[in-house]
Amino acid sequence: MKPTILVATTSRWFPTARLAVALAQAGFTVDAVCPPRHPLGKTRAVAQICPYRGLAPLRSFVEAIAARRPDLILPGDDLATRHLHHLYSRENRQGRAGSPICQLIERSLGAAESFSVVYARTAFMQLAQEEGIRIPRTEIISNTHDLRAWVARMGFPTVLKADCTSGGEGVRVVHTIEQAEQAYRRLQAPPLLARAAKRALVDQDKTLIWPSLLRHRSVVNVQAFVAGREATSTVACWNGAVLASLHFEVLNKRSSAGPATVLRLIENAEMSGAAEKIARRLNLSGVHGLDFMLEADTGNAYLIEIAAVSEQTVQPAPKLTEKDTIALFPHEWLRDPGSVFLQSGYHDVPWEEPELVRACIRKRLKQSAWYSQRNWTEDFGRSSPSSMSSLAKDRTAEVRCEAE
């Protein structure tokens, strides 16, 4: 009988659907708990979907676990991971330590002692340093006085990061004291009620409602800037041992602090060693992402962050391509339909899931009123992998000319 994995996600990220497809192709039965209208619903990989409700997240997860009885649960974003940690803590506080839910969460994520470290940036950096891993200096700052003292010691540029954020949303690189203080205030401040209301009404995403109403302030960390190239590792762990790992250099990103759109597969002993040390020290299970900076002058790998699950596409066996460069769909195509990486690298369009592809295209078209949705989707439906890049480039040029 196939083992069952419950993919749990709070965000409508396209890569989570790709993850589900990869898991199904690897031989798992895949269920999901996710917000309504998630791309997961457009795949044939998911057997059953349970609703995620942003105003009752823990109840959503408990109901999904009870309904699907998974062997493992795999969070698709950092907020989902925090929900699982909070659920574990609640079970313990209510005298249900060792309950089936607690056993499932520990089996899926690793030892409970590591939960708080995973998304507390400064604590994680201190732990990595204890393991002899190369890291940039990192501190928590509590006020602008702390910030000014850091700048006096370390200078510019410097990096500010808010705990419990992901996808680059809570990261700022600053070059002046004015930028630093403004970034600090914005990162620390609770979500604006107007932003939370817009997200809830327009995007049907209620995850910001409680932080906004409760005036939750984020812990802000400051980190020394490392000049160089970004890199990332995806590691699959079980009881503290790394079962498999992939290491990539980031060639392109959606924005300066956003997710990667093009990756190049690399071999890096320092990144591999860091992954093994972190997995062992935290007794990790599941899929985790480690972010690095490869220093420009030396090539040294500085560990800068850990994520509960990587946003990068997980490639199933057998190997999909012999090319080292991978253009992530839809991110690189949306960033630049004429990108050279769509031709020179492997463009990982999930052609075996046509409804998922079309859903992604339609969502993008709705966001760009000057696109011709009917013509684009009709052309896209007739396209092939080899013609997609030229189709996208031609259509973009055509509709821009029409708009002008």
PDB file of C-alpha atoms in Angstrom, residues 56-330:
ATOM      1  CA  ALA A  56      -8.816  28.906  12.188  1.00  0.00           C
ATOM      2  CA  PRO A  57      -5.504  27.456  10.986  1.00  0.00           C
ATOM      3  CA  LEU A  58      -4.888  24.859  13.694  1.00  0.00           C
ATOM      4  CA  ARG A  59      -8.434  23.536  13.444  1.00  0.00           C
ATOM      5  CA  SER A  60      -7.976  23.266   9.672  1.00  0.00           C
ATOM      6  CA  PHE A  61      -4.864  21.152  10.136  1.00  0.00           C
ATOM      7  CA  VAL A  62      -6.435  18.954  12.832  1.00  0.00           C
ATOM      8  CA  GLU A  63      -9.484  18.279  10.654  1.00  0.00           C
ATOM      9  CA  ALA A  64      -7.310  17.434   7.636  1.00  0.00           C
ATOM     10  CA  ILE A  65      -5.142  15.052   9.669  1.00  0.00           C
ATOM     11  CA  ALA A  66      -8.216  13.343  11.128  1.00  0.00           C
ATOM     12  CA  ALA A  67      -9.869  13.009   7.709  1.00  0.00           C
ATOM     13  CA  ARG A  68      -6.852  11.756   5.732  1.00  0.00           C
ATOM     14  CA  ARG A  69      -4.752   9.971   8.416  1.00  0.00           C
ATOM     15  CA  PRO A  70      -1.424  10.588   6.627  1.00  0.00           C
ATOM     16  CA  ASP A  71       1.820   8.757   7.265  1.00  0.00           C
ATOM     17  CA  LEU A  72       3.724  12.043   6.936  1.00  0.00           C
ATOM     18  CA  ILE A  73       2.829  15.714   6.705  1.00  0.00           C
ATOM     19  CA  LEU A  74       4.920  18.051   4.552  1.00  0.00           C
ATOM     20  CA  PRO A  75       4.571  21.833   5.014  1.00  0.00           C
ATOM     21  CA  GLY A  76       4.739  23.865   1.824  1.00  0.00           C
ATOM     22  CA  ASP A  77       5.736  27.179   3.416  1.00  0.00           C
ATOM     23  CA  ASP A  78       7.143  28.563   6.661  1.00  0.00           C
ATOM     24  CA  LEU A  79       3.752  29.617   8.068  1.00  0.00           C
ATOM     25  CA  ALA A  80       2.462  26.068   7.654  1.00  0.00           C
ATOM     26  CA  THR A  81       5.507  24.854   9.583  1.00  0.00           C
ATOM     27  CA  ARG A  82       4.800  27.293  12.408  1.00  0.00           C
ATOM     28  CA  HIS A  83       1.189  26.081  12.535  1.00  0.00           C
ATOM     29  CA  LEU A  84       2.452  22.525  13.000  1.00  0.00           C
ATOM     30  CA  HIS A  85       4.860  23.657  15.733  1.00  0.00           C
ATOM     31  CA  HIS A  86       2.051  25.512  17.521  1.00  0.00           C
ATOM     32  CA  LEU A  87      -0.237  22.508  17.170  1.00  0.00           C
ATOM     33  CA  TYR A  88       2.430  20.312  18.759  1.00  0.00           C
ATOM     34  CA  SER A  89       2.848  22.790  21.639  1.00  0.00           C
ATOM     35  CA  ARG A  90      -0.910  22.996  22.198  1.00  0.00           C
ATOM     36  CA  GLU A  91      -1.207  19.221  22.378  1.00  0.00           C
ATOM     37  CA  ASN A  92       1.553  19.153  25.014  1.00  0.00           C
ATOM     38  CA  ARG A  93       0.015  21.973  27.070  1.00  0.00           C
ATOM     39  CA  GLN A  94      -3.298  20.129  27.128  1.00  0.00           C
ATOM     40  CA  GLY A  95      -1.688  16.979  28.475  1.00  0.00           C
ATOM     41  CA  ARG A  96      -1.649  15.054  25.211  1.00  0.00           C
ATOM     42  CA  ALA A  97       2.096  14.593  24.789  1.00  0.00           C
ATOM     43  CA  GLY A  98       2.685  11.494  22.723  1.00  0.00           C
ATOM     44  CA  SER A  99      -0.704  11.773  20.999  1.00  0.00           C
ATOM     45  CA  PRO A 100      -0.990  10.558  17.384  1.00  0.00           C
ATOM     46  CA  ILE A 101      -0.814  14.181  16.180  1.00  0.00           C
ATOM     47  CA  CYS A 102       2.407  14.811  18.133  1.00  0.00           C
ATOM     48  CA  GLN A 103       3.910  11.590  16.840  1.00  0.00           C
ATOM     49  CA  LEU A 104       2.977  12.540  13.257  1.00  0.00           C
ATOM     50  CA  ILE A 105       4.528  16.018  13.556  1.00  0.00           C
ATOM     51  CA  GLU A 106       7.770  14.719  15.064  1.00  0.00           C
ATOM     52  CA  ARG A 107       7.950  11.941  12.491  1.00  0.00           C
ATOM     53  CA  SER A 108       7.477  14.518   9.722  1.00  0.00           C
ATOM     54  CA  LEU A 109       9.648  17.411  10.948  1.00  0.00           C
ATOM     55  CA  GLY A 110      12.103  15.955  13.437  1.00  0.00           C
ATOM     56  CA  ALA A 111      12.772  16.496  17.132  1.00  0.00           C
ATOM     57  CA  ALA A 112      10.500  19.017  18.857  1.00  0.00           C
ATOM     58  CA  GLU A 113      13.505  20.607  20.577  1.00  0.00           C
ATOM     59  CA  SER A 114      14.542  22.078  17.220  1.00  0.00           C
ATOM     60  CA  PHE A 115      11.201  23.678  16.348  1.00  0.00           C
ATOM     61  CA  SER A 116      11.850  27.130  17.779  1.00  0.00           C
ATOM     62  CA  VAL A 117      15.278  27.362  16.146  1.00  0.00           C
ATOM     63  CA  VAL A 118      14.084  26.747  12.601  1.00  0.00           C
ATOM     64  CA  TYR A 119      12.467  30.172  12.188  1.00  0.00           C
ATOM     65  CA  ALA A 120      14.394  32.231  14.784  1.00  0.00           C
ATOM     66  CA  ARG A 121      17.190  33.560  12.591  1.00  0.00           C
ATOM     67  CA  THR A 122      19.725  34.665  15.194  1.00  0.00           C
ATOM     68  CA  ALA A 123      19.306  31.504  17.291  1.00  0.00           C
ATOM     69  CA  PHE A 124      19.800  29.398  14.170  1.00  0.00           C
ATOM     70  CA  MET A 125      22.952  31.318  13.237  1.00  0.00           C
ATOM     71  CA  GLN A 126      24.385  30.783  16.721  1.00  0.00           C
ATOM     72  CA  LEU A 127      23.674  27.069  16.498  1.00  0.00           C
ATOM     73  CA  ALA A 128      25.337  26.874  13.072  1.00  0.00           C
ATOM     74  CA  GLN A 129      28.402  28.672  14.423  1.00  0.00           C
ATOM     75  CA  GLU A 130      28.645  26.138  17.253  1.00  0.00           C
ATOM     76  CA  GLU A 131      28.800  23.433  14.575  1.00  0.00           C
ATOM     77  CA  GLY A 132      31.749  25.130  12.894  1.00  0.00           C
ATOM     78  CA  ILE A 133      29.712  26.337   9.916  1.00  0.00           C
ATOM     79  CA  ARG A 134      30.778  29.567   8.242  1.00  0.00           C
ATOM     80  CA  ILE A 135      28.146  32.278   8.884  1.00  0.00           C
ATOM     81  CA  PRO A 136      27.892  36.070   8.656  1.00  0.00           C
ATOM     82  CA  ARG A 137      27.624  37.837  11.988  1.00  0.00           C
ATOM     83  CA  THR A 138      23.956  38.102  13.030  1.00  0.00           C
ATOM     84  CA  GLU A 139      22.256  39.868  15.955  1.00  0.00           C
ATOM     85  CA  ILE A 140      18.753  40.721  17.145  1.00  0.00           C
ATOM     86  CA  ILE A 141      18.044  44.433  17.298  1.00  0.00           C
ATOM     87  CA  SER A 142      15.404  45.776  19.694  1.00  0.00           C
ATOM     88  CA  ASN A 143      15.440  49.484  18.803  1.00  0.00           C
ATOM     89  CA  THR A 144      17.070  52.092  16.593  1.00  0.00           C
ATOM     90  CA  HIS A 145      19.827  52.594  19.182  1.00  0.00           C
ATOM     91  CA  ASP A 146      20.870  48.948  18.680  1.00  0.00           C
ATOM     92  CA  LEU A 147      20.704  49.480  14.937  1.00  0.00           C
ATOM     93  CA  ARG A 148      22.950  52.542  15.016  1.00  0.00           C
ATOM     94  CA  ALA A 149      25.441  50.731  17.248  1.00  0.00           C
ATOM     95  CA  TRP A 150      25.568  47.822  14.763  1.00  0.00           C
ATOM     96  CA  VAL A 151      26.142  50.184  11.837  1.00  0.00           C
ATOM     97  CA  ALA A 152      28.936  51.968  13.743  1.00  0.00           C
ATOM     98  CA  ARG A 153      30.708  48.601  14.145  1.00  0.00           C
ATOM     99  CA  MET A 154      29.891  46.902  10.826  1.00  0.00           C
ATOM    100  CA  GLY A 155      29.211  49.682   8.321  1.00  0.00           C
ATOM    101  CA  PHE A 156      27.178  49.444   5.098  1.00  0.00           C
ATOM    102  CA  PRO A 157      25.689  47.705   3.255  1.00  0.00           C
ATOM    103  CA  THR A 158      23.932  45.595   5.853  1.00  0.00           C
ATOM    104  CA  VAL A 159      20.961  43.227   5.837  1.00  0.00           C
ATOM    105  CA  LEU A 160      17.814  43.384   7.964  1.00  0.00           C
ATOM    106  CA  LYS A 161      15.621  40.278   8.310  1.00  0.00           C
ATOM    107  CA  ALA A 162      12.347  39.724  10.148  1.00  0.00           C
ATOM    108  CA  ASP A 163      11.665  36.382  11.812  1.00  0.00           C
ATOM    109  CA  CYS A 164       8.757  34.254  10.585  1.00  0.00           C
ATOM    110  CA  THR A 165       8.884  35.575   7.024  1.00  0.00           C
ATOM    111  CA  SER A 166       9.708  33.760   3.793  1.00  0.00           C
ATOM    112  CA  GLY A 167      10.086  34.258   0.063  1.00  0.00           C
ATOM    113  CA  GLY A 168      12.239  37.349   0.601  1.00  0.00           C
ATOM    114  CA  GLU A 169       9.267  39.275   2.002  1.00  0.00           C
ATOM    115  CA  GLY A 170      11.019  40.135   5.259  1.00  0.00           C
ATOM    116  CA  VAL A 171      14.507  40.937   3.939  1.00  0.00           C
ATOM    117  CA  ARG A 172      15.991  44.387   3.240  1.00  0.00           C
ATOM    118  CA  VAL A 173      19.515  45.321   2.117  1.00  0.00           C
ATOM    119  CA  VAL A 174      20.225  48.897   3.214  1.00  0.00           C
ATOM    120  CA  HIS A 175      22.983  51.354   2.379  1.00  0.00           C
ATOM    121  CA  THR A 176      22.309  54.391   4.596  1.00  0.00           C
ATOM    122  CA  ILE A 177      21.185  54.952   8.173  1.00  0.00           C
ATOM    123  CA  GLU A 178      17.950  56.505   6.884  1.00  0.00           C
ATOM    124  CA  GLN A 179      17.189  53.371   4.834  1.00  0.00           C
ATOM    125  CA  ALA A 180      18.113  51.168   7.780  1.00  0.00           C
ATOM    126  CA  GLU A 181      15.811  52.908  10.261  1.00  0.00           C
ATOM    127  CA  GLN A 182      12.922  52.992   7.784  1.00  0.00           C
ATOM    128  CA  ALA A 183      13.373  49.299   6.968  1.00  0.00           C
ATOM    129  CA  TYR A 184      13.565  48.420  10.670  1.00  0.00           C
ATOM    130  CA  ARG A 185      10.301  50.202  11.448  1.00  0.00           C
ATOM    131  CA  ARG A 186       8.501  48.553   8.536  1.00  0.00           C
ATOM    132  CA  LEU A 187       9.795  45.056   9.269  1.00  0.00           C
ATOM    133  CA  GLN A 188       8.944  45.300  12.960  1.00  0.00           C
ATOM    134  CA  ALA A 189       5.484  46.841  12.539  1.00  0.00           C
ATOM    135  CA  PRO A 190       2.303  44.725  12.550  1.00  0.00           C
ATOM    136  CA  PRO A 191       0.614  44.286   9.160  1.00  0.00           C
ATOM    137  CA  LEU A 192      -1.542  47.270   8.288  1.00  0.00           C
ATOM    138  CA  LEU A 193      -5.230  46.547   8.740  1.00  0.00           C
ATOM    139  CA  ALA A 194      -5.927  47.859   5.233  1.00  0.00           C
ATOM    140  CA  ARG A 195      -3.376  45.426   3.804  1.00  0.00           C
ATOM    141  CA  ALA A 196      -4.837  42.537   5.804  1.00  0.00           C
ATOM    142  CA  ALA A 197      -8.362  43.444   4.672  1.00  0.00           C
ATOM    143  CA  LYS A 198      -7.310  43.705   1.023  1.00  0.00           C
ATOM    144  CA  ARG A 199      -5.535  40.341   1.236  1.00  0.00           C
ATOM    145  CA  ALA A 200      -8.638  38.769   2.798  1.00  0.00           C
ATOM    146  CA  LEU A 201     -11.254  40.305   0.475  1.00  0.00           C
ATOM    147  CA  VAL A 202      -9.421  40.301  -2.844  1.00  0.00           C
ATOM    148  CA  ASP A 203      -7.034  37.361  -2.497  1.00  0.00           C
ATOM    149  CA  GLN A 204      -9.171  35.332  -0.065  1.00  0.00           C
ATOM    150  CA  ASP A 205      -6.072  35.052   2.138  1.00  0.00           C
ATOM    151  CA  LYS A 206      -6.864  35.645   5.822  1.00  0.00           C
ATOM    152  CA  THR A 207      -3.409  34.858   7.239  1.00  0.00           C
ATOM    153  CA  LEU A 208      -2.692  38.523   8.084  1.00  0.00           C
ATOM    154  CA  ILE A 209      -5.953  39.166   9.966  1.00  0.00           C
ATOM    155  CA  TRP A 210      -4.877  37.913  13.403  1.00  0.00           C
ATOM    156  CA  PRO A 211      -1.355  39.458  13.318  1.00  0.00           C
ATOM    157  CA  SER A 212      -2.930  42.777  12.318  1.00  0.00           C
ATOM    158  CA  LEU A 213      -5.707  42.750  14.923  1.00  0.00           C
ATOM    159  CA  LEU A 214      -3.415  41.527  17.700  1.00  0.00           C
ATOM    160  CA  ARG A 215      -0.752  44.098  16.719  1.00  0.00           C
ATOM    161  CA  HIS A 216       1.925  41.418  16.494  1.00  0.00           C
ATOM    162  CA  ARG A 217       5.412  42.872  16.088  1.00  0.00           C
ATOM    163  CA  SER A 218       8.160  40.883  14.398  1.00  0.00           C
ATOM    164  CA  VAL A 219      11.615  40.184  15.791  1.00  0.00           C
ATOM    165  CA  VAL A 220      14.126  41.910  13.502  1.00  0.00           C
ATOM    166  CA  ASN A 221      17.672  40.638  12.993  1.00  0.00           C
ATOM    167  CA  VAL A 222      20.619  42.415  11.428  1.00  0.00           C
ATOM    168  CA  GLN A 223      23.189  40.450   9.447  1.00  0.00           C
ATOM    169  CA  ALA A 224      26.579  41.317   7.986  1.00  0.00           C
ATOM    170  CA  PHE A 225      26.492  41.694   4.211  1.00  0.00           C
ATOM    171  CA  VAL A 226      28.436  39.116   2.199  1.00  0.00           C
ATOM    172  CA  ALA A 227      29.309  40.198  -1.340  1.00  0.00           C
ATOM    173  CA  GLY A 228      28.967  37.291  -3.723  1.00  0.00           C
ATOM    174  CA  ARG A 229      26.568  34.895  -5.422  1.00  0.00           C
ATOM    175  CA  GLU A 230      23.497  33.386  -3.839  1.00  0.00           C
ATOM    176  CA  ALA A 231      23.173  29.630  -3.560  1.00  0.00           C
ATOM    177  CA  THR A 232      20.608  27.232  -2.140  1.00  0.00           C
ATOM    178  CA  SER A 233      20.401  23.626  -1.036  1.00  0.00           C
ATOM    179  CA  THR A 234      17.385  21.328  -0.881  1.00  0.00           C
ATOM    180  CA  VAL A 235      17.874  18.454   1.563  1.00  0.00           C
ATOM    181  CA  ALA A 236      15.677  15.472   2.390  1.00  0.00           C
ATOM    182  CA  CYS A 237      16.289  14.280   5.961  1.00  0.00           C
ATOM    183  CA  TRP A 238      15.216  11.454   8.221  1.00  0.00           C
ATOM    184  CA  ASN A 239      15.948  11.373  11.945  1.00  0.00           C
ATOM    185  CA  GLY A 240      18.921  13.697  11.587  1.00  0.00           C
ATOM    186  CA  ALA A 241      20.481  12.043   8.542  1.00  0.00           C
ATOM    187  CA  VAL A 242      20.573  13.585   5.055  1.00  0.00           C
ATOM    188  CA  LEU A 243      19.093  11.080   2.612  1.00  0.00           C
ATOM    189  CA  ALA A 244      19.511  13.226  -0.505  1.00  0.00           C
ATOM    190  CA  SER A 245      20.570  16.753  -1.325  1.00  0.00           C
ATOM    191  CA  LEU A 246      20.771  19.095  -4.309  1.00  0.00           C
ATOM    192  CA  HIS A 247      22.881  22.249  -4.370  1.00  0.00           C
ATOM    193  CA  PHE A 248      22.312  25.175  -6.738  1.00  0.00           C
ATOM    194  CA  GLU A 249      23.780  28.540  -7.595  1.00  0.00           C
ATOM    195  CA  VAL A 250      21.089  31.177  -8.144  1.00  0.00           C
ATOM    196  CA  LEU A 251      21.449  32.736 -11.603  1.00  0.00           C
ATOM    197  CA  ASN A 252      18.274  34.827 -11.679  1.00  0.00           C
ATOM    198  CA  LYS A 253      15.613  35.979  -9.215  1.00  0.00           C
ATOM    199  CA  ARG A 254      12.101  37.369  -9.512  1.00  0.00           C
ATOM    200  CA  SER A 255      13.243  40.444  -7.569  1.00  0.00           C
ATOM    201  CA  SER A 256      16.296  41.448  -5.551  1.00  0.00           C
ATOM    202  CA  ALA A 257      14.972  39.731  -2.406  1.00  0.00           C
ATOM    203  CA  GLY A 258      12.508  37.345  -4.063  1.00  0.00           C
ATOM    204  CA  PRO A 259      12.590  33.657  -4.965  1.00  0.00           C
ATOM    205  CA  ALA A 260      14.911  32.196  -7.592  1.00  0.00           C
ATOM    206  CA  THR A 261      13.780  31.844 -11.203  1.00  0.00           C
ATOM    207  CA  VAL A 262      16.911  30.185 -12.682  1.00  0.00           C
ATOM    208  CA  LEU A 263      19.255  27.758 -10.911  1.00  0.00           C
ATOM    209  CA  ARG A 264      22.493  26.005 -11.859  1.00  0.00           C
ATOM    210  CA  LEU A 265      23.224  22.620 -10.314  1.00  0.00           C
ATOM    211  CA  ILE A 266      26.609  22.621  -8.561  1.00  0.00           C
ATOM    212  CA  GLU A 267      28.779  20.451  -6.361  1.00  0.00           C
ATOM    213  CA  ASN A 268      29.952  22.202  -3.203  1.00  0.00           C
ATOM    214  CA  ALA A 269      31.550  20.287  -0.359  1.00  0.00           C
ATOM    215  CA  GLU A 270      31.104  23.133   2.127  1.00  0.00           C
ATOM    216  CA  MET A 271      27.359  23.357   1.443  1.00  0.00           C
ATOM    217  CA  SER A 272      27.017  19.559   1.692  1.00  0.00           C
ATOM    218  CA  GLY A 273      28.895  19.507   4.976  1.00  0.00           C
ATOM    219  CA  ALA A 274      26.781  22.312   6.428  1.00  0.00           C
ATOM    220  CA  ALA A 275      23.583  20.480   5.480  1.00  0.00           C
ATOM    221  CA  GLU A 276      24.744  17.314   7.203  1.00  0.00           C
ATOM    222  CA  LYS A 277      25.763  19.171  10.363  1.00  0.00           C
ATOM    223  CA  ILE A 278      22.465  21.075  10.597  1.00  0.00           C
ATOM    224  CA  ALA A 279      20.368  17.965   9.967  1.00  0.00           C
ATOM    225  CA  ARG A 280      22.276  16.058  12.635  1.00  0.00           C
ATOM    226  CA  ARG A 281      22.273  18.883  15.221  1.00  0.00           C
ATOM    227  CA  LEU A 282      18.531  19.601  14.845  1.00  0.00           C
ATOM    228  CA  ASN A 283      17.599  15.945  14.260  1.00  0.00           C
ATOM    229  CA  LEU A 284      15.634  17.013  11.206  1.00  0.00           C
ATOM    230  CA  SER A 285      13.152  15.016   9.180  1.00  0.00           C
ATOM    231  CA  GLY A 286      11.346  16.119   6.023  1.00  0.00           C
ATOM    232  CA  VAL A 287      12.429  18.480   3.253  1.00  0.00           C
ATOM    233  CA  HIS A 288      14.341  21.640   4.179  1.00  0.00           C
ATOM    234  CA  GLY A 289      16.038  24.482   2.342  1.00  0.00           C
ATOM    235  CA  LEU A 290      19.352  26.091   3.265  1.00  0.00           C
ATOM    236  CA  ASP A 291      20.385  29.427   1.755  1.00  0.00           C
ATOM    237  CA  PHE A 292      24.023  30.434   1.281  1.00  0.00           C
ATOM    238  CA  MET A 293      26.162  33.238  -0.061  1.00  0.00           C
ATOM    239  CA  LEU A 294      29.224  32.195  -2.079  1.00  0.00           C
ATOM    240  CA  GLU A 295      31.763  34.905  -1.284  1.00  0.00           C
ATOM    241  CA  ALA A 296      32.975  36.680  -4.414  1.00  0.00           C
ATOM    242  CA  ASP A 297      36.688  36.764  -3.590  1.00  0.00           C
ATOM    243  CA  THR A 298      37.113  33.341  -1.990  1.00  0.00           C
ATOM    244  CA  GLY A 299      34.162  31.170  -3.029  1.00  0.00           C
ATOM    245  CA  ASN A 300      33.563  30.377   0.653  1.00  0.00           C
ATOM    246  CA  ALA A 301      29.979  29.320   1.411  1.00  0.00           C
ATOM    247  CA  TYR A 302      28.293  31.363   4.160  1.00  0.00           C
ATOM    248  CA  LEU A 303      25.103  29.835   5.567  1.00  0.00           C
ATOM    249  CA  ILE A 304      22.524  32.621   5.894  1.00  0.00           C
ATOM    250  CA  GLU A 305      19.135  30.962   6.444  1.00  0.00           C
ATOM    251  CA  ILE A 306      17.054  27.805   6.804  1.00  0.00           C
ATOM    252  CA  ALA A 307      13.530  27.258   5.505  1.00  0.00           C
ATOM    253  CA  ALA A 308      11.080  24.563   6.477  1.00  0.00           C
ATOM    254  CA  VAL A 309      10.708  23.493   2.884  1.00  0.00           C
ATOM    255  CA  SER A 310      12.442  24.806  -0.199  1.00  0.00           C
ATOM    256  CA  GLU A 311      10.424  26.763  -2.746  1.00  0.00           C
ATOM    257  CA  GLN A 312      12.443  25.191  -5.507  1.00  0.00           C
ATOM    258  CA  THR A 313      11.049  22.463  -7.693  1.00  0.00           C
ATOM    259  CA  VAL A 314      11.804  18.940  -6.472  1.00  0.00           C
ATOM    260  CA  GLN A 315      12.875  16.745  -9.360  1.00  0.00           C
ATOM    261  CA  PRO A 316      11.631  13.146  -9.303  1.00  0.00           C
ATOM    262  CA  ALA A 317      13.734  10.181 -10.379  1.00  0.00           C
ATOM    263  CA  PRO A 318      14.752   9.342 -13.009  1.00  0.00           C
ATOM    264  CA  LYS A 319      16.747  12.466 -13.803  1.00  0.00           C
ATOM    265  CA  LEU A 320      14.753  14.822 -16.016  1.00  0.00           C
ATOM    266  CA  THR A 321      17.657  16.507 -17.791  1.00  0.00           C
ATOM    267  CA  GLU A 322      21.396  16.408 -18.202  1.00  0.00           C
ATOM    268  CA  LYS A 323      21.547  20.213 -18.250  1.00  0.00           C
ATOM    269  CA  ASP A 324      22.929  21.932 -15.158  1.00  0.00           C
ATOM    270  CA  THR A 325      20.871  25.105 -15.639  1.00  0.00           C
ATOM    271  CA  ILE A 326      17.175  24.913 -14.757  1.00  0.00           C
ATOM    272  CA  ALA A 327      14.685  27.687 -15.543  1.00  0.00           C
ATOM    273  CA  LEU A 328      11.855  27.384 -13.012  1.00  0.00           C
ATOM    274  CA  PHE A 329       8.370  27.583 -14.470  1.00  0.00           C
ATOM    275  CA  PRO A 330       6.511  29.884 -14.265  1.00  0.00           C
TER     276      PRO A 330
END
